mmCIF file of C-alpha atoms in Angstrom:
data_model
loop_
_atom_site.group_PDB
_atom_site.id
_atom_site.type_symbol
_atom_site.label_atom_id
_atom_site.label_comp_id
_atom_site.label_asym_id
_atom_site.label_seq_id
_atom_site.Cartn_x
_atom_site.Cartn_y
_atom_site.Cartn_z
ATOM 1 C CA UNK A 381 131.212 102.603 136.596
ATOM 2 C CA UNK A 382 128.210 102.520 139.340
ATOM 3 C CA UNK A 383 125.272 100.729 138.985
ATOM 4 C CA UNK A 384 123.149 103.598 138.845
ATOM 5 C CA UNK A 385 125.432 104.924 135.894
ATOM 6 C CA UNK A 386 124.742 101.931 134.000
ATOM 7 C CA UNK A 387 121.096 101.527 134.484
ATOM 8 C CA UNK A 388 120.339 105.049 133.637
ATOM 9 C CA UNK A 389 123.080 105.110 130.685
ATOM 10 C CA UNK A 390 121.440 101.890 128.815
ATOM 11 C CA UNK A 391 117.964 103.562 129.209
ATOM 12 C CA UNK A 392 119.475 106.640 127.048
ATOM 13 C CA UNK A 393 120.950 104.387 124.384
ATOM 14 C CA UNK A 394 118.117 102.600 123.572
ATOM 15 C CA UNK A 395 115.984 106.168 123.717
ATOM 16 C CA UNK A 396 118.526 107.055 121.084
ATOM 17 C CA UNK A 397 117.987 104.349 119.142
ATOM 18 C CA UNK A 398 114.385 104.451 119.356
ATOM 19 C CA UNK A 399 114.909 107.987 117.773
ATOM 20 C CA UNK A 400 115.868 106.248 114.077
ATOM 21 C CA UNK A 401 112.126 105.484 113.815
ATOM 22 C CA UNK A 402 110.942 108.868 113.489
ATOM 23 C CA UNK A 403 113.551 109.874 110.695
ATOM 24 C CA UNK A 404 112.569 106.265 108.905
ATOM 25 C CA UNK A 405 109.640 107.356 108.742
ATOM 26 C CA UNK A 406 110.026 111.002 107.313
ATOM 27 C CA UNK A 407 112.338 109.452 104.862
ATOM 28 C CA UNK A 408 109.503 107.172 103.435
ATOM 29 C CA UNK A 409 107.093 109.999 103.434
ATOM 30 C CA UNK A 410 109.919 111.621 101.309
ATOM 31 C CA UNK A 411 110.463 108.898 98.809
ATOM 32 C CA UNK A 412 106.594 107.542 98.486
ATOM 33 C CA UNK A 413 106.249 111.529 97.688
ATOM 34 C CA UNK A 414 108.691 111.785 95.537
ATOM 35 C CA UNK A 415 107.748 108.303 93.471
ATOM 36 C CA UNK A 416 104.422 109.586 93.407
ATOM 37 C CA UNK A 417 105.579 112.916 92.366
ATOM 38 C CA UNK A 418 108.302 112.223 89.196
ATOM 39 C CA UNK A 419 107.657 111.049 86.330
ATOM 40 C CA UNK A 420 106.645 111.211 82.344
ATOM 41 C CA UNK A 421 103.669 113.177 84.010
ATOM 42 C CA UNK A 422 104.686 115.426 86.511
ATOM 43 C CA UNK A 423 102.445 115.946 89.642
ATOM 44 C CA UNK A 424 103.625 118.143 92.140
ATOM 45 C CA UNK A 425 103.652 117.509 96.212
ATOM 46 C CA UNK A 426 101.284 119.811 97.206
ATOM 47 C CA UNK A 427 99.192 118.094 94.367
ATOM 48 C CA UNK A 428 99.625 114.634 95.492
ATOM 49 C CA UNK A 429 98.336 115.487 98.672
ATOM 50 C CA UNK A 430 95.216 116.947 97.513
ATOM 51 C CA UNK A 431 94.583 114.067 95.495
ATOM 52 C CA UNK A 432 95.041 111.459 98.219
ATOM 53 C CA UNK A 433 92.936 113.633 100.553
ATOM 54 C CA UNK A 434 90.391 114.075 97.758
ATOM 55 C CA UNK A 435 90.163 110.387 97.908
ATOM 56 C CA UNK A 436 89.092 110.823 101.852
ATOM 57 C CA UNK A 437 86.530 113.688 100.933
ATOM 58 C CA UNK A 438 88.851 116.590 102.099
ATOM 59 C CA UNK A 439 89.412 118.892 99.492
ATOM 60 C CA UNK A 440 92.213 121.153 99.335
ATOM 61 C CA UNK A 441 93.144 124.519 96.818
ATOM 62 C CA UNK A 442 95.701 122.922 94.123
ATOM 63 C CA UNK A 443 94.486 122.519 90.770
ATOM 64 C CA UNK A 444 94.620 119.292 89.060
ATOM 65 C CA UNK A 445 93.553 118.034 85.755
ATOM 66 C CA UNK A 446 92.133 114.349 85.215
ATOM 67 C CA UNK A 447 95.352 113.478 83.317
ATOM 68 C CA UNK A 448 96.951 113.514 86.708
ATOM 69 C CA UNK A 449 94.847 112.092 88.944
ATOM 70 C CA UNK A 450 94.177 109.248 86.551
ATOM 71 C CA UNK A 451 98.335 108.560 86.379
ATOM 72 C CA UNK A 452 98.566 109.156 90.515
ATOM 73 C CA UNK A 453 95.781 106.661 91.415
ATOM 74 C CA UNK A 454 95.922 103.804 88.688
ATOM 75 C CA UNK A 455 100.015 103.592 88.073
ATOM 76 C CA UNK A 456 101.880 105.188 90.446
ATOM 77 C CA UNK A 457 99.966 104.657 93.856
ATOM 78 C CA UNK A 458 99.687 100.595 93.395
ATOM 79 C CA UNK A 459 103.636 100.958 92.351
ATOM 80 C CA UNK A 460 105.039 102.385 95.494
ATOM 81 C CA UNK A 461 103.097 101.016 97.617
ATOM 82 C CA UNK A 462 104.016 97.650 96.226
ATOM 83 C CA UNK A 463 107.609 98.576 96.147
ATOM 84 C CA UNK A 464 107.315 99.915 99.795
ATOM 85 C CA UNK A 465 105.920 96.279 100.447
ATOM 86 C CA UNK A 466 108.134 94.290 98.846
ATOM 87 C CA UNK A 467 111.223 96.038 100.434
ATOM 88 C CA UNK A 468 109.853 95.688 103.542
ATOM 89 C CA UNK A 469 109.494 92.094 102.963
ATOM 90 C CA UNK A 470 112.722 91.270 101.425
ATOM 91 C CA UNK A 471 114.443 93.054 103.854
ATOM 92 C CA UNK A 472 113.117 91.684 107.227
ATOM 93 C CA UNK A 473 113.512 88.257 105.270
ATOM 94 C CA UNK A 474 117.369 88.857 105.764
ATOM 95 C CA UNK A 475 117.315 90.091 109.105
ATOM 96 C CA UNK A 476 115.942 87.307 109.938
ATOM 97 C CA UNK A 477 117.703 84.690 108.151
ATOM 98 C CA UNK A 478 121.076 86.825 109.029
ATOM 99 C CA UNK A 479 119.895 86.407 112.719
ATOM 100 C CA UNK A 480 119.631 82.762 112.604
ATOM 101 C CA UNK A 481 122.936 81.957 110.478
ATOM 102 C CA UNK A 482 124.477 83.907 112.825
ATOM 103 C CA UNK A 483 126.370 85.579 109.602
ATOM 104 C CA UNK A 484 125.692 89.230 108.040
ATOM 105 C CA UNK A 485 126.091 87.595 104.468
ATOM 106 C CA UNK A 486 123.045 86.090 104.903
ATOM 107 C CA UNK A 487 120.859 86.444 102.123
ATOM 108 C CA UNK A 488 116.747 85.075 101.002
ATOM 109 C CA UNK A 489 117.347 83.068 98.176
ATOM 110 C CA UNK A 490 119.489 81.045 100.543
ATOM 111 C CA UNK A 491 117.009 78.796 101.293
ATOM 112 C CA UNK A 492 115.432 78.797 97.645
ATOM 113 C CA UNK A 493 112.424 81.102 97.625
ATOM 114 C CA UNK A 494 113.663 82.853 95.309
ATOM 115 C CA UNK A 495 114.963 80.418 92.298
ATOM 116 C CA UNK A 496 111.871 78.221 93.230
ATOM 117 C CA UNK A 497 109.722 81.065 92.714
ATOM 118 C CA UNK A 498 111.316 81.758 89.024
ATOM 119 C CA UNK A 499 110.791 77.849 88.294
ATOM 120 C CA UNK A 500 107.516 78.174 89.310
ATOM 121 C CA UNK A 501 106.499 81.543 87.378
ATOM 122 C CA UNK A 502 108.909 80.201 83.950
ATOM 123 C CA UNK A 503 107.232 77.144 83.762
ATOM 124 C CA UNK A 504 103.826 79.039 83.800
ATOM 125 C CA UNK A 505 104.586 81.058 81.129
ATOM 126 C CA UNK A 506 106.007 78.240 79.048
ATOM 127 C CA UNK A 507 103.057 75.371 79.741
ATOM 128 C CA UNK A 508 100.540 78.632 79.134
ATOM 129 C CA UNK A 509 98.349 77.480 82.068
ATOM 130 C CA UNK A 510 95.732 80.362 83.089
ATOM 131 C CA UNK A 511 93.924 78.358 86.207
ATOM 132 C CA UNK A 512 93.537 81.420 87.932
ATOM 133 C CA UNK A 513 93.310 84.007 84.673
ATOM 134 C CA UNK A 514 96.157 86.878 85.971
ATOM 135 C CA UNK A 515 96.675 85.682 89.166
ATOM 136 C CA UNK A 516 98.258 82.216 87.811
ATOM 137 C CA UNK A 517 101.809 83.405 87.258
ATOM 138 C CA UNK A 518 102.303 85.125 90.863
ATOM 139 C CA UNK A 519 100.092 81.925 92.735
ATOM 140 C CA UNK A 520 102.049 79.369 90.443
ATOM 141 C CA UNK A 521 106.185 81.521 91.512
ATOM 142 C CA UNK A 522 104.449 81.425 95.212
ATOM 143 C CA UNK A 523 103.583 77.694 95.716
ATOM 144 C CA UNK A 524 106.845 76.805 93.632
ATOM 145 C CA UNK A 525 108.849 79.143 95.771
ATOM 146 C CA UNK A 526 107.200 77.513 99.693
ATOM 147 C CA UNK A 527 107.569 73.905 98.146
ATOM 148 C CA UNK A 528 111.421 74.141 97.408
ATOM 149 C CA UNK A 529 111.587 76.176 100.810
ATOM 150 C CA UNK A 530 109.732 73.116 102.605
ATOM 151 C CA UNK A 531 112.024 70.627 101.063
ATOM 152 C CA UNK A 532 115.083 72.541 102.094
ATOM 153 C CA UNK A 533 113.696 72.210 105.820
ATOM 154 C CA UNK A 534 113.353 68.658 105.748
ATOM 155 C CA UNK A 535 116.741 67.654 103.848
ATOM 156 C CA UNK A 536 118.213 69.766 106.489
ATOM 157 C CA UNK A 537 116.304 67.987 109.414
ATOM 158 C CA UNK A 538 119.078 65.435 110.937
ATOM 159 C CA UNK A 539 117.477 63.732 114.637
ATOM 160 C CA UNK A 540 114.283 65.637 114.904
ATOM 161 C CA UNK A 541 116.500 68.926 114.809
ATOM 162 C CA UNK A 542 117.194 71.607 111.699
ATOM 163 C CA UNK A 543 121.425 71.615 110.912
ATOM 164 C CA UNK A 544 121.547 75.535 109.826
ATOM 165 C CA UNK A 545 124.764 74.258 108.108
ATOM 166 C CA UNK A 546 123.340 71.585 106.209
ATOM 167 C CA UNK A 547 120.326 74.193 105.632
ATOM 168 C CA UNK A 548 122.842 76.731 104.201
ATOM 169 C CA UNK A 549 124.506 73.562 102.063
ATOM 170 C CA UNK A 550 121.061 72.177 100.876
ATOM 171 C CA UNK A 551 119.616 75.401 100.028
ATOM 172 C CA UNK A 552 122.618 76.037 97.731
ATOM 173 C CA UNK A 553 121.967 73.023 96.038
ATOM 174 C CA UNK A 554 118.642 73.301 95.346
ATOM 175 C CA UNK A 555 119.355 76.684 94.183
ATOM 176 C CA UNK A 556 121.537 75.504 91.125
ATOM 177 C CA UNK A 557 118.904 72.865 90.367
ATOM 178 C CA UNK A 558 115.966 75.003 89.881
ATOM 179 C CA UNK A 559 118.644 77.599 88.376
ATOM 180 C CA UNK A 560 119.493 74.996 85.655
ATOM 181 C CA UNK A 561 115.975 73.921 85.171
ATOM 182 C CA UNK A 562 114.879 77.404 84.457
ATOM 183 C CA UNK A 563 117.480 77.990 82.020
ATOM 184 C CA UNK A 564 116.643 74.440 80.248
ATOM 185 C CA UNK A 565 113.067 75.903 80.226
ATOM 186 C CA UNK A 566 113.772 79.510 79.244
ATOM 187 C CA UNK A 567 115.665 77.501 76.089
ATOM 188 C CA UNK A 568 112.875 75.995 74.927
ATOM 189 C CA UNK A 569 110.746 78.765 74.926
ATOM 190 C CA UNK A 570 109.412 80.714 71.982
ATOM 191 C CA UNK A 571 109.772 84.449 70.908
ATOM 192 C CA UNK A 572 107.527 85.582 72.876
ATOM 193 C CA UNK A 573 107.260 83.136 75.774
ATOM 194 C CA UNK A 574 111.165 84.301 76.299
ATOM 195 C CA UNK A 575 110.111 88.147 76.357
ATOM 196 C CA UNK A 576 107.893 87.372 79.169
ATOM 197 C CA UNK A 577 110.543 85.129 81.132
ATOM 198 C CA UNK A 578 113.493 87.983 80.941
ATOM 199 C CA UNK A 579 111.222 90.427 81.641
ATOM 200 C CA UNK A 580 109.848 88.834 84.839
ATOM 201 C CA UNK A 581 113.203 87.163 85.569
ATOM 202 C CA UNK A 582 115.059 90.326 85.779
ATOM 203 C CA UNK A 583 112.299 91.579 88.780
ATOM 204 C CA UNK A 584 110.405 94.937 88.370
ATOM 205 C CA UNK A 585 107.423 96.883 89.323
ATOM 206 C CA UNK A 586 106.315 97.824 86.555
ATOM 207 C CA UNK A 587 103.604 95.597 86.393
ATOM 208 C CA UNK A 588 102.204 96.797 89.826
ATOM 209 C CA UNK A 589 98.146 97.232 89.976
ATOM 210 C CA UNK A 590 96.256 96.996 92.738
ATOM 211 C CA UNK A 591 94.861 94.046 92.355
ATOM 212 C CA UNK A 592 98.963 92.651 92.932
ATOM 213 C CA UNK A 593 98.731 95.138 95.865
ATOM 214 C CA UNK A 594 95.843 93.483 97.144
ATOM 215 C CA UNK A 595 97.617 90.068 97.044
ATOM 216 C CA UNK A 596 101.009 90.862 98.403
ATOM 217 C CA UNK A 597 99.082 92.607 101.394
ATOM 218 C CA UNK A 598 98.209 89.943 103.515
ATOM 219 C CA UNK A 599 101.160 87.824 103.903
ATOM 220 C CA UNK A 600 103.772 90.737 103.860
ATOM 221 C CA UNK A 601 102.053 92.538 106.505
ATOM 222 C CA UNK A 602 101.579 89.182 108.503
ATOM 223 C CA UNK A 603 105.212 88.936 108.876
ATOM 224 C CA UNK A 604 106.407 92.381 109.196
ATOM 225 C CA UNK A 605 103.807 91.978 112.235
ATOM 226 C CA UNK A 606 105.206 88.693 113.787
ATOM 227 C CA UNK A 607 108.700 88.606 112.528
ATOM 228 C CA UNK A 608 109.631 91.472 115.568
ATOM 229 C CA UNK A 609 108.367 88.961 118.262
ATOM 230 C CA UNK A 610 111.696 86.889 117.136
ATOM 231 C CA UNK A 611 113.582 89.536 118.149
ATOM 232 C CA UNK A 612 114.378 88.741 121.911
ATOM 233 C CA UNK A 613 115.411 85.219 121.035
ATOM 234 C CA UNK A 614 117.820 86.141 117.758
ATOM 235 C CA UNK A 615 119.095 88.228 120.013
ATOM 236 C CA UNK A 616 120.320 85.092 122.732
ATOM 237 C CA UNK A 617 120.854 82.982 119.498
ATOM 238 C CA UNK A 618 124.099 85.559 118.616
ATOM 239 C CA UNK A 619 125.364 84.053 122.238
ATOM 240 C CA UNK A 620 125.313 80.361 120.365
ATOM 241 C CA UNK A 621 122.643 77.761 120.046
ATOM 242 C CA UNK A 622 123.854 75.934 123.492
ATOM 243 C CA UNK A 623 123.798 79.287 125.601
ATOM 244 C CA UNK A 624 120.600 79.811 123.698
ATOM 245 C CA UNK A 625 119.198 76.093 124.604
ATOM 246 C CA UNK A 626 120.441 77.115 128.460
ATOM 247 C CA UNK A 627 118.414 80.052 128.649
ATOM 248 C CA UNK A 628 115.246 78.502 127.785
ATOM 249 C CA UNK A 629 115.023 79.485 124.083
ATOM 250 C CA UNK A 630 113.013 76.317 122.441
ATOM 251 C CA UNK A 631 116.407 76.263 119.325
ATOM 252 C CA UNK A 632 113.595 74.244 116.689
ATOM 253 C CA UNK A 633 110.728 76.339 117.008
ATOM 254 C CA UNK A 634 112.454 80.193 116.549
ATOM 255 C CA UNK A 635 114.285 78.404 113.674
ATOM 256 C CA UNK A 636 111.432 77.076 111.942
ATOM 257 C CA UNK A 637 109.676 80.336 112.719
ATOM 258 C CA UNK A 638 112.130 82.266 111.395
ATOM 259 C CA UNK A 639 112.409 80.393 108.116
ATOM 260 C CA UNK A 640 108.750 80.389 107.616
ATOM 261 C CA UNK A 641 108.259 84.041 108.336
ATOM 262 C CA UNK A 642 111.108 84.635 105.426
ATOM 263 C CA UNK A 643 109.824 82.659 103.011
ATOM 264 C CA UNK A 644 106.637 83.632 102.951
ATOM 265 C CA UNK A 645 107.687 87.480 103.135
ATOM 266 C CA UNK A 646 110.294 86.132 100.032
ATOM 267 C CA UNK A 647 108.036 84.251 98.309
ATOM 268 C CA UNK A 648 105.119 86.976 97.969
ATOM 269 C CA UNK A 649 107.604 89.463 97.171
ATOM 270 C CA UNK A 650 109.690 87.467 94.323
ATOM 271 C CA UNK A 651 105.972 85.839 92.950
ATOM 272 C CA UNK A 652 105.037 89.863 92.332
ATOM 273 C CA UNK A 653 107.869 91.570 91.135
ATOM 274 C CA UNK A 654 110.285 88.558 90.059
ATOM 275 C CA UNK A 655 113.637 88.314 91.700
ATOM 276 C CA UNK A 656 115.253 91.873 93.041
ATOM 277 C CA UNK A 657 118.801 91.244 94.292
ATOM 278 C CA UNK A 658 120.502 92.039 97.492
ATOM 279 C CA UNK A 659 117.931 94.000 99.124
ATOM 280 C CA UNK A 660 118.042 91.636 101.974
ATOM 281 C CA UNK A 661 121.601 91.679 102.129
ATOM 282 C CA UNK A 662 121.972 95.672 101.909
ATOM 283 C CA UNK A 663 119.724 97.027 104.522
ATOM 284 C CA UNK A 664 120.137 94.796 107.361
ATOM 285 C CA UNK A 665 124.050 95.427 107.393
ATOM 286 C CA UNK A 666 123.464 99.674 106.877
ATOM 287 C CA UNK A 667 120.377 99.373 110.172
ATOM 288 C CA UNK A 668 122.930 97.198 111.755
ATOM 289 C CA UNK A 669 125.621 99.732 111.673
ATOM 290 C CA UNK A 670 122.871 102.905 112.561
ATOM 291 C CA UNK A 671 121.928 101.304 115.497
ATOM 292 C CA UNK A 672 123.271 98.044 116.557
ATOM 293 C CA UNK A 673 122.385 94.402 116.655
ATOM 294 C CA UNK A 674 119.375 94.428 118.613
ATOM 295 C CA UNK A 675 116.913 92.268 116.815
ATOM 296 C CA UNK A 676 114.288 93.940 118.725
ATOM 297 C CA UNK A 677 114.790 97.250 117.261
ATOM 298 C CA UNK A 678 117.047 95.927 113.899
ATOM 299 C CA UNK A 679 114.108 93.921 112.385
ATOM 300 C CA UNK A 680 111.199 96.566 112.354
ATOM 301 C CA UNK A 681 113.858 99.351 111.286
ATOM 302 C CA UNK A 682 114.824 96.978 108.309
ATOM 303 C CA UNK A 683 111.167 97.073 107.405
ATOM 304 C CA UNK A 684 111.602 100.645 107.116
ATOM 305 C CA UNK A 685 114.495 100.963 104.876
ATOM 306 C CA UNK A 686 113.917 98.512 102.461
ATOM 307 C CA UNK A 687 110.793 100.021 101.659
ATOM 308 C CA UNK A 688 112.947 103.159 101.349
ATOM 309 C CA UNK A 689 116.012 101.460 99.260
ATOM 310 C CA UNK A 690 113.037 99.855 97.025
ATOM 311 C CA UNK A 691 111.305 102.801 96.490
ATOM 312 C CA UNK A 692 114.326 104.951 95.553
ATOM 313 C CA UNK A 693 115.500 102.612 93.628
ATOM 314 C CA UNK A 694 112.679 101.881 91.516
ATOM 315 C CA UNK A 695 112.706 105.982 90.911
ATOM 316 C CA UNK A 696 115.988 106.058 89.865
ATOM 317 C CA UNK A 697 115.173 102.994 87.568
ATOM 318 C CA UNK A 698 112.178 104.894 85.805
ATOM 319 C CA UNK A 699 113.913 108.020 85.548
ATOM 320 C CA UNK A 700 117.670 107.401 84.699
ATOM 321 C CA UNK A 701 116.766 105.810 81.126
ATOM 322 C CA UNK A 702 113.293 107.914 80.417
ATOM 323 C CA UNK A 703 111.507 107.592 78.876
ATOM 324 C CA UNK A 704 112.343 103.676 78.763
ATOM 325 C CA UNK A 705 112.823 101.557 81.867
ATOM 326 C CA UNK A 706 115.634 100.096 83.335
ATOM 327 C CA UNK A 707 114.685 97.072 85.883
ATOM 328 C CA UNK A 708 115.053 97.454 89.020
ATOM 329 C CA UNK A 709 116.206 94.458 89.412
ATOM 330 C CA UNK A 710 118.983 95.286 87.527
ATOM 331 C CA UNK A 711 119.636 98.761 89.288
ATOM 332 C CA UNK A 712 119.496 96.524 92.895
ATOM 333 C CA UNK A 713 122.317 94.009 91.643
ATOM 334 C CA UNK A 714 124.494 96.533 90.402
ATOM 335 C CA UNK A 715 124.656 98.507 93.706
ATOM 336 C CA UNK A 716 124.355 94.895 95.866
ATOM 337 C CA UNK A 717 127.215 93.441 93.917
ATOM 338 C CA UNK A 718 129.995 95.393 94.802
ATOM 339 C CA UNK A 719 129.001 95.810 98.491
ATOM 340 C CA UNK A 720 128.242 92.130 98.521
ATOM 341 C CA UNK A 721 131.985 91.858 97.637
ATOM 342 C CA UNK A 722 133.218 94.773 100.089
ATOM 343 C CA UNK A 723 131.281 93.209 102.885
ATOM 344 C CA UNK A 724 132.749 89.742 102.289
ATOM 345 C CA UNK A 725 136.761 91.466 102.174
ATOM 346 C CA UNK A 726 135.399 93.558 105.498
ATOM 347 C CA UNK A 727 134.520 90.103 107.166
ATOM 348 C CA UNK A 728 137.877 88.548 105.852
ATOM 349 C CA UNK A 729 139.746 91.373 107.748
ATOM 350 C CA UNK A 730 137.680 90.772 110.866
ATOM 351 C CA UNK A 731 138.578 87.235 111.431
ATOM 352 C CA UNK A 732 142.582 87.677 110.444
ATOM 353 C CA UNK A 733 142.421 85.972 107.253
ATOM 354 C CA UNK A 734 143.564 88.999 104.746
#
């Protein structure tokens, strides 16, 4: 093949690529519509639009009573746009961290955001400590969730540089230590201190207002606007850390970058909504196989489909069940599971060990 093939060839696949963006986006539209939409009350599309529009001082012909406007605006906005958020979050945290392992099974609560984050929030609700009235539980799962994330960076720190193996091995430590201290917690609780623990343990949105809208804002949209800049350089870490190192890439700073971008992403998801399984792990692998492992493109188009998966899911998890509610948590571990284990037989295969 010529040179001129190739040069205008590549320009076409990444046009193509580029294409996936559009139908992300339609397919949020559809389920943010939709999740607005379905429910206990139902509101129909053309009636969520007027009512969002209304909002903007365009008014439109559909009819709608109070009843409906009241549900759109003050529980079912704040709730998909929170689960649009925190998918988002979750799953550009696992893009990144798969980027920097190197490894597709990858995960966030790797490097313990997410069981520091349940420490943090269980031993709120046991101590009963309101410093900051109803923002204490999701400030208290947040600090809890960077400080076991910080130590995990500095265990792993051997001669001024980060060992991602001793990362991945310290991480998984310090996972089953704040696992076994919440449990030891979650047994002394009371009644009603342990409603409140399995209920925020086993992740949801049902609590979603927008005052928790309002506070996951700022630090998820703070990564899902940096975290593409690490995109070039994940893309030379896939060639190894030494060809990386050769090319210029400065190894410490993109992995301390990296780490830091997921953990805050992680940790203001999981202090909001508790701990929702596998997201991370699900949508980088299904963008990965759409439209390959450019970081460039992969990381942005995971921000787009876990809002998506997040969304759906947390449909199918008020709906299935109506009129009670299944967490979505719950829903998100039952799908992630079984992939987690097809993925891991897949991988097997790949390197000749089945």
């Amino acid at each position: 093949m010529s040179a001129t093939t190739v040069s205008v060839t590549r320009p076409v696949r990444v046009l193509r690529r580029i294409w996936i963006f559009p139908v992300l986006a339609v397919m949020l539209g559809f389920a943010l519509l939709l999740g607005m939409g379905i429910g206990a009350v139902p509101i129909p599309p053309d009636a969520v639009v007027a009512i969002l529009l209304s909002k903007v001082g365009i008014s439109l012909e559909p009819v709608v009573s109070q009843q409906q406007i009241a549900v759109l605006w003050n529980i079912r906005l704040p709730r998909v746009v929170l689960g649009g958020l925190v998918g988002a979050a979750l799953a550009v945290s696992g893009a990144l961290l798969q980027g920097i392992f190197r490894n597709p099974l990858a995960d966030p609560g790797l490097i313990g955001v997410s069981s520091g984050a349940a420490l943090g929030a269980v031993f709120t609700i046991i101590s009963g400590v309101a410093v900051f009235d109803i923002y204490t539980l999701p400030v208290a799962a947040f600090l809890a969730g960077a400080a076991t994330t910080l130590l995990v960076y500095r265990l792993s720190r051997r001669h001024g540089r980060t060992d991602i193996a001793m990362l991945l091995l310290v991480g998984l430590a310090l996972n089953a230590l704040a696992g076994a201290t919440t449990g030891l917690l979650t047994y002394l609780a009371d009644d009603a201190q342990l409603r409140s623990i399995v209920f925020w343990t086993l992740g949801g949105l049902g609590g979603a207002l927008w005052e928790t809208v309002l506070a996951a804002t700022p630090p998820i949209l703070l990564v899902l606007v940096l975290a593409p800049r690490l995109g070039f350089y994940l893309n030379l870490f896939a060639l190894g850390e030494a060809e990386a190192r050769h090319l210029g890439v400065n190894i410490e700073w993109v992995k301390r970058f990296a780490v830091l971008m997921a953990a805050l992403a992680t940790g203001a998801a999981v202090a909001l909504t508790g701990p929702i399984g596998f997201i991370g792990l699900i949508v980088p692998h299904m963008v990965r196989l759409a439209i390959g492992p450019d970081h460039r493109l992969l990381i942005p188009a995971c921000a787009f489909g876990g809002a998506i998966l997040l969304v759906f899911a947390d449909l199918l998890a008020r709906t299935l069940a109506a009129p009670a509610e299944i967490p979505v948590g719950l829903l998100t571990s039952f799908a992630g599971g079984p992939f987690f284990l097809a993925l891991i037989l897949r991988t097997r295969r790949q390197y000749g060990l089945s």
